[in-house]
Short mmCIF file of C-alpha atoms in Angstrom, two decimals:
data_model
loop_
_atom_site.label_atom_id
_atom_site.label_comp_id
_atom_site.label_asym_id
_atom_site.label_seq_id
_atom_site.Cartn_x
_atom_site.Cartn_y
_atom_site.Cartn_z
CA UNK W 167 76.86 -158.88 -132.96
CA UNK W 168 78.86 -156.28 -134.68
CA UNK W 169 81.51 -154.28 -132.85
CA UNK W 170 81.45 -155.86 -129.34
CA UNK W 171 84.64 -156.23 -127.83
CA UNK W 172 86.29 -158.57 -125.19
CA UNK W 173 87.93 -157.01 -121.76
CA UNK W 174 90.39 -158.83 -120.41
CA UNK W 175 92.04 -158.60 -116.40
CA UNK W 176 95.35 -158.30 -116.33
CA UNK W 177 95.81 -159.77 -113.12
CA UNK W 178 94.35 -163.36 -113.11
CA UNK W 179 93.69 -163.29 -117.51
CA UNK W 180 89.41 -163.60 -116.66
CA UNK W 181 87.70 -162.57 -119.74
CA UNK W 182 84.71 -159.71 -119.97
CA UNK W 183 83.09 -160.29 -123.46
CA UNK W 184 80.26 -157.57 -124.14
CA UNK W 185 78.21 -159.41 -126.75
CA UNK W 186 77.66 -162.03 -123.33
CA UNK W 187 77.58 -159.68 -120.58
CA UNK W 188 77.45 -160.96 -117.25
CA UNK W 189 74.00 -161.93 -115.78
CA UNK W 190 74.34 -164.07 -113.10
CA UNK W 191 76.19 -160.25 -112.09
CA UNK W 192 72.96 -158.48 -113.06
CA UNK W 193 75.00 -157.17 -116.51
CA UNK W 194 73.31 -158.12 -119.44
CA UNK W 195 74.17 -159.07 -122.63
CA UNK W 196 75.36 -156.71 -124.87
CA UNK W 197 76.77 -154.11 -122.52
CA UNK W 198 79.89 -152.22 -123.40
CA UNK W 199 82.42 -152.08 -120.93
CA UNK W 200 82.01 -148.14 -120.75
CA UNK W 201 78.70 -149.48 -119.27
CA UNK W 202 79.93 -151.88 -116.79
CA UNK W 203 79.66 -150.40 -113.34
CA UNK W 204 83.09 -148.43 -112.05
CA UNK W 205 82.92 -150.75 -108.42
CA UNK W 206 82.78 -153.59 -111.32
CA UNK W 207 85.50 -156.20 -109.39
CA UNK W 208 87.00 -159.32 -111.48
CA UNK W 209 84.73 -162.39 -110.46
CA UNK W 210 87.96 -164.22 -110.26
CA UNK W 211 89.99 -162.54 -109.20
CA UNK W 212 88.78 -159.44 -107.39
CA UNK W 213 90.75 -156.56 -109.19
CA UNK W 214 89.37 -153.72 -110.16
CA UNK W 215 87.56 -152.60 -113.87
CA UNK W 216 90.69 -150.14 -114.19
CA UNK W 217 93.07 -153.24 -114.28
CA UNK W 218 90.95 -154.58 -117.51
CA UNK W 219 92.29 -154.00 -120.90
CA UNK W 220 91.06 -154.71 -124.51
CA UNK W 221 92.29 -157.72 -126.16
CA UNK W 222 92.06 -159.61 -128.98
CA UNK W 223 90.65 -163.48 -128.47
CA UNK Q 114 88.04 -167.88 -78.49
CA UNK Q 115 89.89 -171.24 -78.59
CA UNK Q 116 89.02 -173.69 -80.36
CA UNK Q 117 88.29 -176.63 -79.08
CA UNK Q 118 91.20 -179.54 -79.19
CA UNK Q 119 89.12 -182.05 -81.10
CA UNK Q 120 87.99 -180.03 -83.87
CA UNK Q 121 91.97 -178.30 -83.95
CA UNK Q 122 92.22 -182.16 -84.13
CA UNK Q 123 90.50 -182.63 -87.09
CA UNK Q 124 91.44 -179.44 -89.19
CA UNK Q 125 94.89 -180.47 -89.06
CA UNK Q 126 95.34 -184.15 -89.19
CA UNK Q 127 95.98 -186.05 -92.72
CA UNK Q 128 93.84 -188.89 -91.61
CA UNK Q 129 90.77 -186.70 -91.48
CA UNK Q 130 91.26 -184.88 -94.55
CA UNK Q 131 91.26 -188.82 -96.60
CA UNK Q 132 88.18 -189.64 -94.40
CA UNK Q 133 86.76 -186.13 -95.37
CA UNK Q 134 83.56 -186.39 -93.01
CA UNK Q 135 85.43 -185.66 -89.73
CA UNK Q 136 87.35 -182.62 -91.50
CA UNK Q 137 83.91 -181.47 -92.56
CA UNK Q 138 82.49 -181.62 -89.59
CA UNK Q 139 84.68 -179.86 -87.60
CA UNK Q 140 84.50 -176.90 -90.33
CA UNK Q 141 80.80 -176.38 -90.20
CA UNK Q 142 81.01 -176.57 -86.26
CA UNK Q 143 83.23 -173.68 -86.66
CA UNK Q 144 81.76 -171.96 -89.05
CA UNK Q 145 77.94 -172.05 -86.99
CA UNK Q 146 79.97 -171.92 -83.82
CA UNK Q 147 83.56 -170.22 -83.87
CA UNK Q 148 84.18 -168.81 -87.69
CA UNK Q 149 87.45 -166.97 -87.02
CA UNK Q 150 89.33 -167.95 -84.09
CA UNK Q 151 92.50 -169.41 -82.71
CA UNK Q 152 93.67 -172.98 -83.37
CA UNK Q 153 97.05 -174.00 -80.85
CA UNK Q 154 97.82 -177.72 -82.23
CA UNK Q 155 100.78 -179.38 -80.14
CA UNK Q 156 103.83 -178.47 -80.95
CA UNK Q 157 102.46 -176.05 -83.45
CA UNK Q 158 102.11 -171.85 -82.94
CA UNK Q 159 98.84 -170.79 -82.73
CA UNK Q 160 96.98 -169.41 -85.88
CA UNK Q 161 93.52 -167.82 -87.37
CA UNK Q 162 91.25 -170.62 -88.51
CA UNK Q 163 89.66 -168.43 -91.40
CA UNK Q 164 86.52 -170.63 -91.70
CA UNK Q 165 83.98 -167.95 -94.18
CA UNK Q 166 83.98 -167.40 -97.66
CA UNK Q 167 83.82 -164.29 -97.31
CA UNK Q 168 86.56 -163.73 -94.56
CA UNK Q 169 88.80 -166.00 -97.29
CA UNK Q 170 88.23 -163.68 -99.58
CA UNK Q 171 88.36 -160.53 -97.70
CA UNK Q 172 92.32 -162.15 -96.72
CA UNK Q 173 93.48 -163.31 -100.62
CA UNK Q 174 92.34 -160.10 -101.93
CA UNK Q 175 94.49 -157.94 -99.10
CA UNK Q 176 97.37 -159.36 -99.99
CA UNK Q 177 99.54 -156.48 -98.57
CA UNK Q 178 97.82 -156.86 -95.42
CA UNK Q 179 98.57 -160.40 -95.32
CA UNK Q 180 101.57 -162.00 -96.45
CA UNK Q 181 102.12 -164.82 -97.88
CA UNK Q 182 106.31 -165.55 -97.75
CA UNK Q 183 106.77 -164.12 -93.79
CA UNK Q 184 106.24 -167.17 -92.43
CA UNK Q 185 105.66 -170.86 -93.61
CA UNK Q 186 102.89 -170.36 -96.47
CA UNK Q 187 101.10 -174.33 -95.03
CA UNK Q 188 100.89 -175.12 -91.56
CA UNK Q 189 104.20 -176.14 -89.78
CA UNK Q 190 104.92 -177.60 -86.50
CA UNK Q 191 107.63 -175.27 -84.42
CA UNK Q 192 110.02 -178.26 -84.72
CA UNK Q 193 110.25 -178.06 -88.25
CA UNK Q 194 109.58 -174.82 -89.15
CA UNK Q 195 113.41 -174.36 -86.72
CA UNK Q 196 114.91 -177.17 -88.97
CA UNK Q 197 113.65 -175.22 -92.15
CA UNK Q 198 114.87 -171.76 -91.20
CA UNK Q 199 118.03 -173.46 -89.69
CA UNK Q 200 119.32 -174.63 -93.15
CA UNK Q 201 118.02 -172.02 -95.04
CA UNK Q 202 119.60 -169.21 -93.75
CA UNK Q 203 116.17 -168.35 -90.95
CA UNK Q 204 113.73 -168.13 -94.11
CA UNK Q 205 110.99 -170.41 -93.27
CA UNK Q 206 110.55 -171.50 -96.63
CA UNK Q 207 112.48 -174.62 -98.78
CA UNK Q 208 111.89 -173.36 -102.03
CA UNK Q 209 110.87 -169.89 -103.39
CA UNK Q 210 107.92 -169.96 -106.04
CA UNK Q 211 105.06 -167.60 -106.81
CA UNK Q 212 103.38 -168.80 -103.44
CA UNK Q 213 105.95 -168.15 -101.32
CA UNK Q 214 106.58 -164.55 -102.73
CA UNK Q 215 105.02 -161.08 -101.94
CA UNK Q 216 105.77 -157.95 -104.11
CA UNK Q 217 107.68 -156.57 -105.98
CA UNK Q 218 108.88 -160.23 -106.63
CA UNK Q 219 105.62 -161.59 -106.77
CA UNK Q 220 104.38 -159.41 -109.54
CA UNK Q 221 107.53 -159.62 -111.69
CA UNK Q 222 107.55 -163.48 -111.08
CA UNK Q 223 104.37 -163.93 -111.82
CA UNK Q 224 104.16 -162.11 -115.20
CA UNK Q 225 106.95 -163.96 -116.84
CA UNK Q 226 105.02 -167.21 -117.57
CA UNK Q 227 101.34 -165.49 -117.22
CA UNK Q 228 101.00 -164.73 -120.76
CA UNK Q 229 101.99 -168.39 -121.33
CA UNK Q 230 98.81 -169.60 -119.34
CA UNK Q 231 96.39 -167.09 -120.69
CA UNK Q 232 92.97 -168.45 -122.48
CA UNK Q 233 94.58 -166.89 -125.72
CA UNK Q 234 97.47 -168.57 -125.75
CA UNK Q 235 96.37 -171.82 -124.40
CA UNK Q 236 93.85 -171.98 -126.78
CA UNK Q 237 96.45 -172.80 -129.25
CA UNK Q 238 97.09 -175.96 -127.42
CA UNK Q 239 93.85 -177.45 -127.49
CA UNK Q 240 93.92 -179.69 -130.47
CA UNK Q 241 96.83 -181.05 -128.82
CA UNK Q 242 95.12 -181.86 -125.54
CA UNK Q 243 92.25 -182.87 -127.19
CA UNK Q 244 94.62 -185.55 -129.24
CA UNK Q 245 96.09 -186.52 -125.35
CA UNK Q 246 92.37 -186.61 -123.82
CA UNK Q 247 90.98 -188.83 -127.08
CA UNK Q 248 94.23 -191.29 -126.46
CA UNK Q 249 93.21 -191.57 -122.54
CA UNK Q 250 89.70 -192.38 -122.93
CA UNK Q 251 90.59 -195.12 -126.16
CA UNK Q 252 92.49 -196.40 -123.76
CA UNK Q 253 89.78 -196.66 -120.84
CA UNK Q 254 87.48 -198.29 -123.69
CA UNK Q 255 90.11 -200.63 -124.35
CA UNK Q 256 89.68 -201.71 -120.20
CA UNK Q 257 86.56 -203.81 -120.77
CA UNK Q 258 84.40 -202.36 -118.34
CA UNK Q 259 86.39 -201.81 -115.26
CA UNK Q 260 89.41 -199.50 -114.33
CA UNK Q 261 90.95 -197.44 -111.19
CA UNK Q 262 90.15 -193.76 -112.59
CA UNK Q 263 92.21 -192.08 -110.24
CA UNK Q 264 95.13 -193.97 -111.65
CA UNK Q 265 94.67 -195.12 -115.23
CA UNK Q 266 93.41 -191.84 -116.31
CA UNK Q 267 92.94 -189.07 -114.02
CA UNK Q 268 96.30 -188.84 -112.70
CA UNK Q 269 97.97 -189.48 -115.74
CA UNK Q 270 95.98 -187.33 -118.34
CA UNK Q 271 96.65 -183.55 -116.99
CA UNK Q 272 100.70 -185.16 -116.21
CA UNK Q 273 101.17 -185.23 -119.48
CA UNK Q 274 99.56 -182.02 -120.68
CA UNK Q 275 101.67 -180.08 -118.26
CA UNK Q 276 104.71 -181.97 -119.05
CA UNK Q 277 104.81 -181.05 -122.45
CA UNK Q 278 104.04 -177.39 -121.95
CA UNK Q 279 106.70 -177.71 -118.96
CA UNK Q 280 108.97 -179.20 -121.86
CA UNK Q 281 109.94 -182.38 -120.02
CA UNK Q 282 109.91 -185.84 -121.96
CA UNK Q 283 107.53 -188.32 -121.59
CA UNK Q 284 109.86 -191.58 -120.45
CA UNK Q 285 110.37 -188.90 -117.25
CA UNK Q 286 106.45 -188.73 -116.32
CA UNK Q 287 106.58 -191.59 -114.20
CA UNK Q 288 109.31 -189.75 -112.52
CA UNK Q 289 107.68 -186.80 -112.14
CA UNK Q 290 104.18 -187.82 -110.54
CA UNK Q 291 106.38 -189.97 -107.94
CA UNK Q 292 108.30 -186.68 -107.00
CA UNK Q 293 104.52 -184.74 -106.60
CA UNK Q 294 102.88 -187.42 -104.61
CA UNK Q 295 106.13 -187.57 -102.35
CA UNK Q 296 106.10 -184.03 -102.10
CA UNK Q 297 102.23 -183.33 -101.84
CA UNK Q 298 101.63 -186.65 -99.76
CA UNK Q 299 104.33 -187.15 -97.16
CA UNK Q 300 101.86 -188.46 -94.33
CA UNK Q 301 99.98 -191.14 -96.68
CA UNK Q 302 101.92 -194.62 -96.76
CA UNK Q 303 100.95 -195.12 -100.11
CA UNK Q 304 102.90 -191.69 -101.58
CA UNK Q 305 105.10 -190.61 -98.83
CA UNK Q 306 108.84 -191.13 -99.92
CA UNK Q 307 109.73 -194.15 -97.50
CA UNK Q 308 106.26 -195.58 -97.90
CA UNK Q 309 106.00 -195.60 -93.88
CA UNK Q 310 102.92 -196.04 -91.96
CA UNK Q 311 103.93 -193.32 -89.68
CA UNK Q 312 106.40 -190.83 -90.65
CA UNK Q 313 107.42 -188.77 -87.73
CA UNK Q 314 107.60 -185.27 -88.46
CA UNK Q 315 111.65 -184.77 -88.95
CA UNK Q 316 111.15 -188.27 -91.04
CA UNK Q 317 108.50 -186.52 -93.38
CA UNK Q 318 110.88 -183.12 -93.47
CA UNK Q 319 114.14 -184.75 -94.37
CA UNK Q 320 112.31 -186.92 -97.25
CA UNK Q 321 110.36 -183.55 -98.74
CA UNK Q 322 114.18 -181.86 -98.73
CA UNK Q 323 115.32 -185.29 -100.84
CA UNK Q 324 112.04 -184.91 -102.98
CA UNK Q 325 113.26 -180.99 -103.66
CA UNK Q 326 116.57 -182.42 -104.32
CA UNK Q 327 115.65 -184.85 -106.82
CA UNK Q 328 113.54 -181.73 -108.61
CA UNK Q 329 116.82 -180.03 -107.94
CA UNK Q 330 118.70 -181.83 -109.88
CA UNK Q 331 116.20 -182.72 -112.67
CA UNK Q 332 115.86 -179.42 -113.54
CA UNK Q 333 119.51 -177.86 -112.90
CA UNK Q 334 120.36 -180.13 -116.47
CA UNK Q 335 117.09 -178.46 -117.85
CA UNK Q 336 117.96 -175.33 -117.52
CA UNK Q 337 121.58 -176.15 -119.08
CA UNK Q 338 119.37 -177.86 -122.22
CA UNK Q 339 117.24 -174.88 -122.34
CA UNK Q 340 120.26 -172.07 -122.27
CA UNK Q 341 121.98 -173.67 -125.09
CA UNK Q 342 119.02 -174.66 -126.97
CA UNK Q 343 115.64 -172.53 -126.01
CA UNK Q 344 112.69 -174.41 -126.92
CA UNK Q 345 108.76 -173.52 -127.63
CA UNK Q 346 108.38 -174.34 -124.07
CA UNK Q 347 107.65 -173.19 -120.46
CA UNK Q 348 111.36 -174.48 -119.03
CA UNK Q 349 112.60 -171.90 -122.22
CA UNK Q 350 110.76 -168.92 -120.20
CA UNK Q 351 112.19 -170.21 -117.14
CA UNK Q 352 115.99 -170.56 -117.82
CA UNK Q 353 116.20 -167.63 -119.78
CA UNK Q 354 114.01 -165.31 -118.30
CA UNK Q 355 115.03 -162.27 -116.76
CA UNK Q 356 113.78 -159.79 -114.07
CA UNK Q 357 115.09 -156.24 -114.19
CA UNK Q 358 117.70 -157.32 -116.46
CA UNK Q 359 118.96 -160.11 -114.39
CA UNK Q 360 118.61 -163.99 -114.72
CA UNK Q 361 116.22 -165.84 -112.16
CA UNK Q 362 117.89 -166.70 -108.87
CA UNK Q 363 118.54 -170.58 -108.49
CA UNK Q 364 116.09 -170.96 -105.65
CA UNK Q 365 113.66 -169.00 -107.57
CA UNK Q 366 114.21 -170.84 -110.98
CA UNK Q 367 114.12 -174.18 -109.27
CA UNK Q 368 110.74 -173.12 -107.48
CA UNK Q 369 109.27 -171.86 -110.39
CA UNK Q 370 110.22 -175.40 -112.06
CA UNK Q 371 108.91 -177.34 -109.10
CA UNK Q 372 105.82 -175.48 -108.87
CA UNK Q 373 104.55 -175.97 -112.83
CA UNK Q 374 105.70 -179.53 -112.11
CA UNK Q 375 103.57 -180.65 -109.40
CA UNK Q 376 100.77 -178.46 -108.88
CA UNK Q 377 100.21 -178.10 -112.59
CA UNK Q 378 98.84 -181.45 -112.78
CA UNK Q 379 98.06 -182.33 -109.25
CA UNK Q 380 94.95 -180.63 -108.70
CA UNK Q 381 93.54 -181.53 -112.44
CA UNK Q 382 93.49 -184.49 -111.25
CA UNK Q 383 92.25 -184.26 -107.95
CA UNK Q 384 89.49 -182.72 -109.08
CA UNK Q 385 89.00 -185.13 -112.68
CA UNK Q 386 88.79 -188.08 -110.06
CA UNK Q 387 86.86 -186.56 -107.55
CA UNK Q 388 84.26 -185.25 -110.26
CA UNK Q 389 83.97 -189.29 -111.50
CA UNK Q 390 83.20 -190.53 -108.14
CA UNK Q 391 80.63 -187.57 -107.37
CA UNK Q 392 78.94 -189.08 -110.76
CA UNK Q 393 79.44 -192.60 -110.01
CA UNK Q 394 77.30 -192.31 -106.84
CA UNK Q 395 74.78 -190.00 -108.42
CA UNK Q 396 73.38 -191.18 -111.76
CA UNK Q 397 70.48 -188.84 -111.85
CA UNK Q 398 73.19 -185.86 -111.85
CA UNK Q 399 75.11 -188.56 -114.31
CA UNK Q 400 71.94 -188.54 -116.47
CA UNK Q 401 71.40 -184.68 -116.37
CA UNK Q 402 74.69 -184.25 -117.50
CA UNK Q 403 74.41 -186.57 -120.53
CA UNK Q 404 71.21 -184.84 -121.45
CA UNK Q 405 72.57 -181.35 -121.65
CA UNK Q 406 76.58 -181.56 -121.67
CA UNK Q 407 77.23 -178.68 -123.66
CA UNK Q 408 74.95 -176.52 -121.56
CA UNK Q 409 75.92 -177.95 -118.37
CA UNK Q 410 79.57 -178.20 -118.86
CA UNK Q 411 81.15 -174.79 -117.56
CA UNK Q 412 78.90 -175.17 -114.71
CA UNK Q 413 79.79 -178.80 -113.99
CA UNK Q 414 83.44 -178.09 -113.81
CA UNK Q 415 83.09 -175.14 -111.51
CA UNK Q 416 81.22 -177.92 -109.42
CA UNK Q 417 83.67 -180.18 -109.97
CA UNK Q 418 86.57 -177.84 -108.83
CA UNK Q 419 84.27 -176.84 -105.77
CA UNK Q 420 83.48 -180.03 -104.87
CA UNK Q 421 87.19 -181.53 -104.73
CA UNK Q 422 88.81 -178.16 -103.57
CA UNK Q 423 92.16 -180.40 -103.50
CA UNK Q 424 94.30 -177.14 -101.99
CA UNK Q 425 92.88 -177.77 -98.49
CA UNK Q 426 94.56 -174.98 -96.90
CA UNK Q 427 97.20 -171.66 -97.13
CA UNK Q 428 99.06 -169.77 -94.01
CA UNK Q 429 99.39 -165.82 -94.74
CA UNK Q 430 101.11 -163.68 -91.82
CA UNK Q 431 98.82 -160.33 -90.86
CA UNK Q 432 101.96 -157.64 -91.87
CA UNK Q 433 100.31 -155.25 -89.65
CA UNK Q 434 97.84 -154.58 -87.16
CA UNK Q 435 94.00 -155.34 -88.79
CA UNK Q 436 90.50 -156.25 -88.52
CA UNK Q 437 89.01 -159.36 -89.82
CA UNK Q 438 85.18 -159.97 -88.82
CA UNK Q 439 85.33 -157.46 -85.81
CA UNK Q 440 88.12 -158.91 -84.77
CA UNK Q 441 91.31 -157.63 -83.91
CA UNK Q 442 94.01 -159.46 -85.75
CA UNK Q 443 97.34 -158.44 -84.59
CA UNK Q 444 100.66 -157.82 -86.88
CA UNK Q 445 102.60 -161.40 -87.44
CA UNK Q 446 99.55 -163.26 -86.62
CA UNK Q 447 99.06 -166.45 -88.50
CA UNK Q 448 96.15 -167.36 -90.37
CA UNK Q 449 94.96 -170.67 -91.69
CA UNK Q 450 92.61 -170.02 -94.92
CA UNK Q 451 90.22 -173.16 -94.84
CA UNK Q 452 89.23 -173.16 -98.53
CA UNK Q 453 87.27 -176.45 -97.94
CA UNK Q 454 85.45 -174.66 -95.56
CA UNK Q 455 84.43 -171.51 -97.59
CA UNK Q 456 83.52 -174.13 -100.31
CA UNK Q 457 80.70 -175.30 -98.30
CA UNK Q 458 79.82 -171.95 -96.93
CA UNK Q 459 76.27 -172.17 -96.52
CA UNK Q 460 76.16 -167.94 -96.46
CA UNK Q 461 77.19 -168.85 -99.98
CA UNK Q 462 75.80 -172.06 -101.34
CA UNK Q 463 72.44 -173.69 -101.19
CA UNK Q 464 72.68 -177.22 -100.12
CA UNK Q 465 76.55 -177.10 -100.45
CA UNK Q 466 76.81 -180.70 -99.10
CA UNK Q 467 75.44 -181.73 -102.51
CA UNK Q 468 76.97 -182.25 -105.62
CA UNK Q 469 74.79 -180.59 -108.57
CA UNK Q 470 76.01 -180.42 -112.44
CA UNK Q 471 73.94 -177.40 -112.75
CA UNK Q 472 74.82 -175.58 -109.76
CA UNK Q 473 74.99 -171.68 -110.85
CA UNK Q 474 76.26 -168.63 -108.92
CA UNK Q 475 79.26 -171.12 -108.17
CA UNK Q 476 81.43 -168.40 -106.09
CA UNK Q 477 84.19 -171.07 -105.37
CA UNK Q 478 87.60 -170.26 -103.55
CA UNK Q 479 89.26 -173.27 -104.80
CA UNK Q 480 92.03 -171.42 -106.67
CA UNK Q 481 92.14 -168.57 -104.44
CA UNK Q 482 91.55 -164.83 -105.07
CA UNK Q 483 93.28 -161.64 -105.39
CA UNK Q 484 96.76 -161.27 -106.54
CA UNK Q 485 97.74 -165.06 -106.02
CA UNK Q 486 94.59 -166.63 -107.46
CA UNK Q 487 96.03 -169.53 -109.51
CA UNK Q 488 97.68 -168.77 -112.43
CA UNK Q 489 96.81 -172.29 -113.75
CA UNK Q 490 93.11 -171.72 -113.88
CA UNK Q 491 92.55 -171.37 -117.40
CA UNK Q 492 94.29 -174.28 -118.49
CA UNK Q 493 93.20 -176.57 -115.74
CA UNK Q 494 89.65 -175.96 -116.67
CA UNK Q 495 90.26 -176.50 -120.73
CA UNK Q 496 91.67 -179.71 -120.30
CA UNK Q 497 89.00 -180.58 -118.10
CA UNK Q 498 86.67 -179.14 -120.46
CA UNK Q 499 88.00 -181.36 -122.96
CA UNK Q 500 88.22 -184.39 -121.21
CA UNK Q 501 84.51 -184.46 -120.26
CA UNK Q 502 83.93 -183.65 -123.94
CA UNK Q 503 85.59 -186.80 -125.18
CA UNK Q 504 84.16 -189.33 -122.38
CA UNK Q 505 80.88 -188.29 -121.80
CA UNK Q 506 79.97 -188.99 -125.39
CA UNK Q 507 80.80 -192.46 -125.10
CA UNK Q 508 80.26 -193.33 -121.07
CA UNK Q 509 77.06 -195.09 -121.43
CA UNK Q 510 76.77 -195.68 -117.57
CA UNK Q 511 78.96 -195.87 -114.81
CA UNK Q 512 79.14 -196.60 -111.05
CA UNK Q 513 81.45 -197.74 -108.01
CA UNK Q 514 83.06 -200.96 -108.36
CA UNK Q 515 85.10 -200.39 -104.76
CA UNK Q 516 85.57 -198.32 -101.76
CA UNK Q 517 87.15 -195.09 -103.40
CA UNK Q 518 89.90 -193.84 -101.19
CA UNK Q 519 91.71 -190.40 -100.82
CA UNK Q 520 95.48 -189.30 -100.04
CA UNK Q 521 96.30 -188.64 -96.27
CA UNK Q 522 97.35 -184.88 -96.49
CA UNK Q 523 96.00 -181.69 -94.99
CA UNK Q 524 97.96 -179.42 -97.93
CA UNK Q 525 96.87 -180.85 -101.31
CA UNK Q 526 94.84 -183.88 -102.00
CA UNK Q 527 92.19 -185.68 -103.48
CA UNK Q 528 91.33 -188.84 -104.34
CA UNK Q 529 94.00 -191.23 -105.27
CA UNK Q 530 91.88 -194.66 -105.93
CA UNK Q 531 88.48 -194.53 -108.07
CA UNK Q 532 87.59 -198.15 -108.79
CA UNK Q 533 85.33 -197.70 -111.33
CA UNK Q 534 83.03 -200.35 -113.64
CA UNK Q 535 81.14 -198.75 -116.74
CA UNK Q 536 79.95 -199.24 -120.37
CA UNK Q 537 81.46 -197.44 -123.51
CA UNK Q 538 80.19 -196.52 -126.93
#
């Protein structure tokens, strides 16, 4: 799908990719990361949605 | 609340840990009975038994609340923990790696080799590992049938991955996994260094400082190499890295070294072995997996890595006063994070007593959360990954051929002997 991006946590390197979402989390596929909830925690790791960056995979 | 001195008993002792029962047994009486309270071994200072997944958590992911380098980071009699402090100038620790360290050092430790371990980078590596996996399981096929998986492939396999990201040559492997299991297995006869029965515990001290030593030394002429002639390789980032402008300390580069070294393969393994056995003595979950393996195979390892959870245990040091559970926690207490124990939480898993290929939800602690979760992750479950791709394929059937035994050690440990008999396509 066109445009979606991958987020990336720059504590533990646990990847958010928007085209998959994260259901077992209750975030479906296809949701931006502007949509991802702001208490959004890594699943890995724990840190928070403002420690995610964009990256290129 | 003290615990009572048989389940203290069998939380701490090596022998339970190989039997595994006893060790689980004692965790989910604590966790139904006593889920955080205070464990006072002989000869050892008393400590948290942090028992809940949620508790373990709640610990990794305060991680200026709780320390990990202010006292011993894995559970230390009094005795020793005088002997260590004693030579090392009263820090309780023999080396200095990313697990002994809190910030700043952590931090600026950490992110010298993280990008090297990151899925972007290590995906470069894969056709590599998938060359090393291919050669492994050619040579199981080549067995006829029968082999020890614990030693003919699963501790050998994510050795040599490591070592040639680490940048060490192959004629020193053999070298190197004698060095871990000395280091990670000083109560088991078959690994400790003096391949006692018993080791008493100044015994088992003075031959983990020779292990170190060995490292020590191994690595002091790497780092030389590695000055004079950087390399594509981790030992590059290591001797030449800098932090605020300044080379790596000794101790620290030597850690750091030591660290990549042993635990980089270690746990692969661990796990690799342990996931073979948990399929050997389940061929309907055997069967499932062959049916679906691409499907089932990020779940599977999660299961995998759940189901071994070879770290069996990490102190942290409360750095002031706090509450854990409702309970008061005062500052310098110790606390013992039972990650076998939160990996059978039954808050957290259904039926966590079985082994299931398509477990989901699989909220694991095996590599730890928060600031220190393990910066080997990624890699460890690629060349799993890729492993599983390349045997499953051909592993017609397999099943026990033997009793399947595990290392005595309450730190790190898994299995160590997988007798194994099968048929190959």
């Amino acid at each position: 799908m066109a445009g979606y991006k991958t987020w990336q946590c720059n504590n533990c390197g646990w990847l958010y990719s928007e085209a998959d979402g994260l259901p077992e989390e209750g975030i479906a596929p296809g949701t931006r990361w502007k949509d991802v909830p702001d208490d959004f925690v890594c699943p890995s790791c724990g840190f928070a949605k403002s420690n995610f960056e964009m990256v290129e995979i | 609340m003290r615990i009572p001195q048989n389940i203290v008993e069998a939380i701490v002792d090596a022998k339970s840990y190989a039997a595994e029962k006893p060790m689980q047994d004692a965790f989910t009486w604590l966790r139904r009975e006593m889920p955080l309270a205070v464990a006072e071994p002989e000869g050892v200072d008393p400590f948290w038994v942090v028992t809940k997944n949620r508790d373990i958590l709640e610990v990794e992911r305060n991680n200026d609340l709780y320390h990990n380098g202010d006292r011993a980071t894995v559970l230390t009699s009094k005795a020793n923990d005088q002997r260590v402090r004693a030579m090392m100038g009263g820090s309780p620790h023999l080396v200095r790696s990313l697990v002994q360290m809190d910030n700043p050092d952590h931090g600026n430790y950490r992110r010298l080799t993280q990008p090297y371990f990151l899925p972007q980078n290590i995906k470069k590596l894969e056709p590599r590992i998938r060359e090393i996996a291919k050669s492994f399981v050619d040579r199981m096929a080549d067995k006829g049938g029968t082999c020890d998986f614990a030693r003919d492939v699963a501790f050998l396999y994510p050795l040599h991955v490591i070592m040639e990201i680490l940048g060490v040559p192959e004629v020193d492997e053999p070298f190197m996994l004698r060095l871990t299991q000395e280091l990670f297995g000083p109560a088991d006869p078959d690994t400790n260094r003096n391949r006692k029965a018993e080791m008493t515990e100044e015994e088992a001290l003075q031959a983990i400082m020779a292990t170190v030593a060995d490292f020590v030394t191994y690595f002091n002429k790497m780092t030389k190499d590695r000055r004079e002639q950087p390399r594509d390789d981790v030992a590059s980032v290591i001797a030449n890295g800098k932090i605020a402008g300044q080379p790596l300390g000794e101790l620290e580069a030597m850690s750091y070294y030591i660290i990549v070294a042993s635990a980089g393969h270690d746990t692969t393994s661990n796990t690799t072995a342990g996931a073979l056995w948990a399929l050997a003595e389940a061929p309907e979950q055997f069967a499932k997996l062959k049916h679906d393996t691409t499907g089932l195979m990020a779940g599977f390892i999660e299961e995998s890595i759940r189901w071994v959870t070879p770290v069996k245990h990490f102190m942290r040091t409360a750095t002031v006063d706090a509450t854990l559970r409702d309970t008061a926690i005062k500052k310098g207490d110790w606390l013992f994070l039972a990650y076998p124990s939160g990996n059978r939480d039954e808050d957290v898993f259904e039926d966590p007593f079985t082994f299931k290929v398509d477990r989901t939800l699989n909220k694991h602690v095996a590599f730890g959360y928060g600031a220190h979760v393990c910066l080997g992750q990624h890699l460890a479950r690629m060349e799993m990954r890729i492993l599983w791709e390349e045997l499953l394929p051909r592993l017609k059937q397999v099943e026990l051929a033997g009793e399947p035994r595990r290392t005595e050690a309450n730190f790190v440990c898994g299995p160590k002997s997988v007798p194994i008999r099968y048929t190959m396509q």
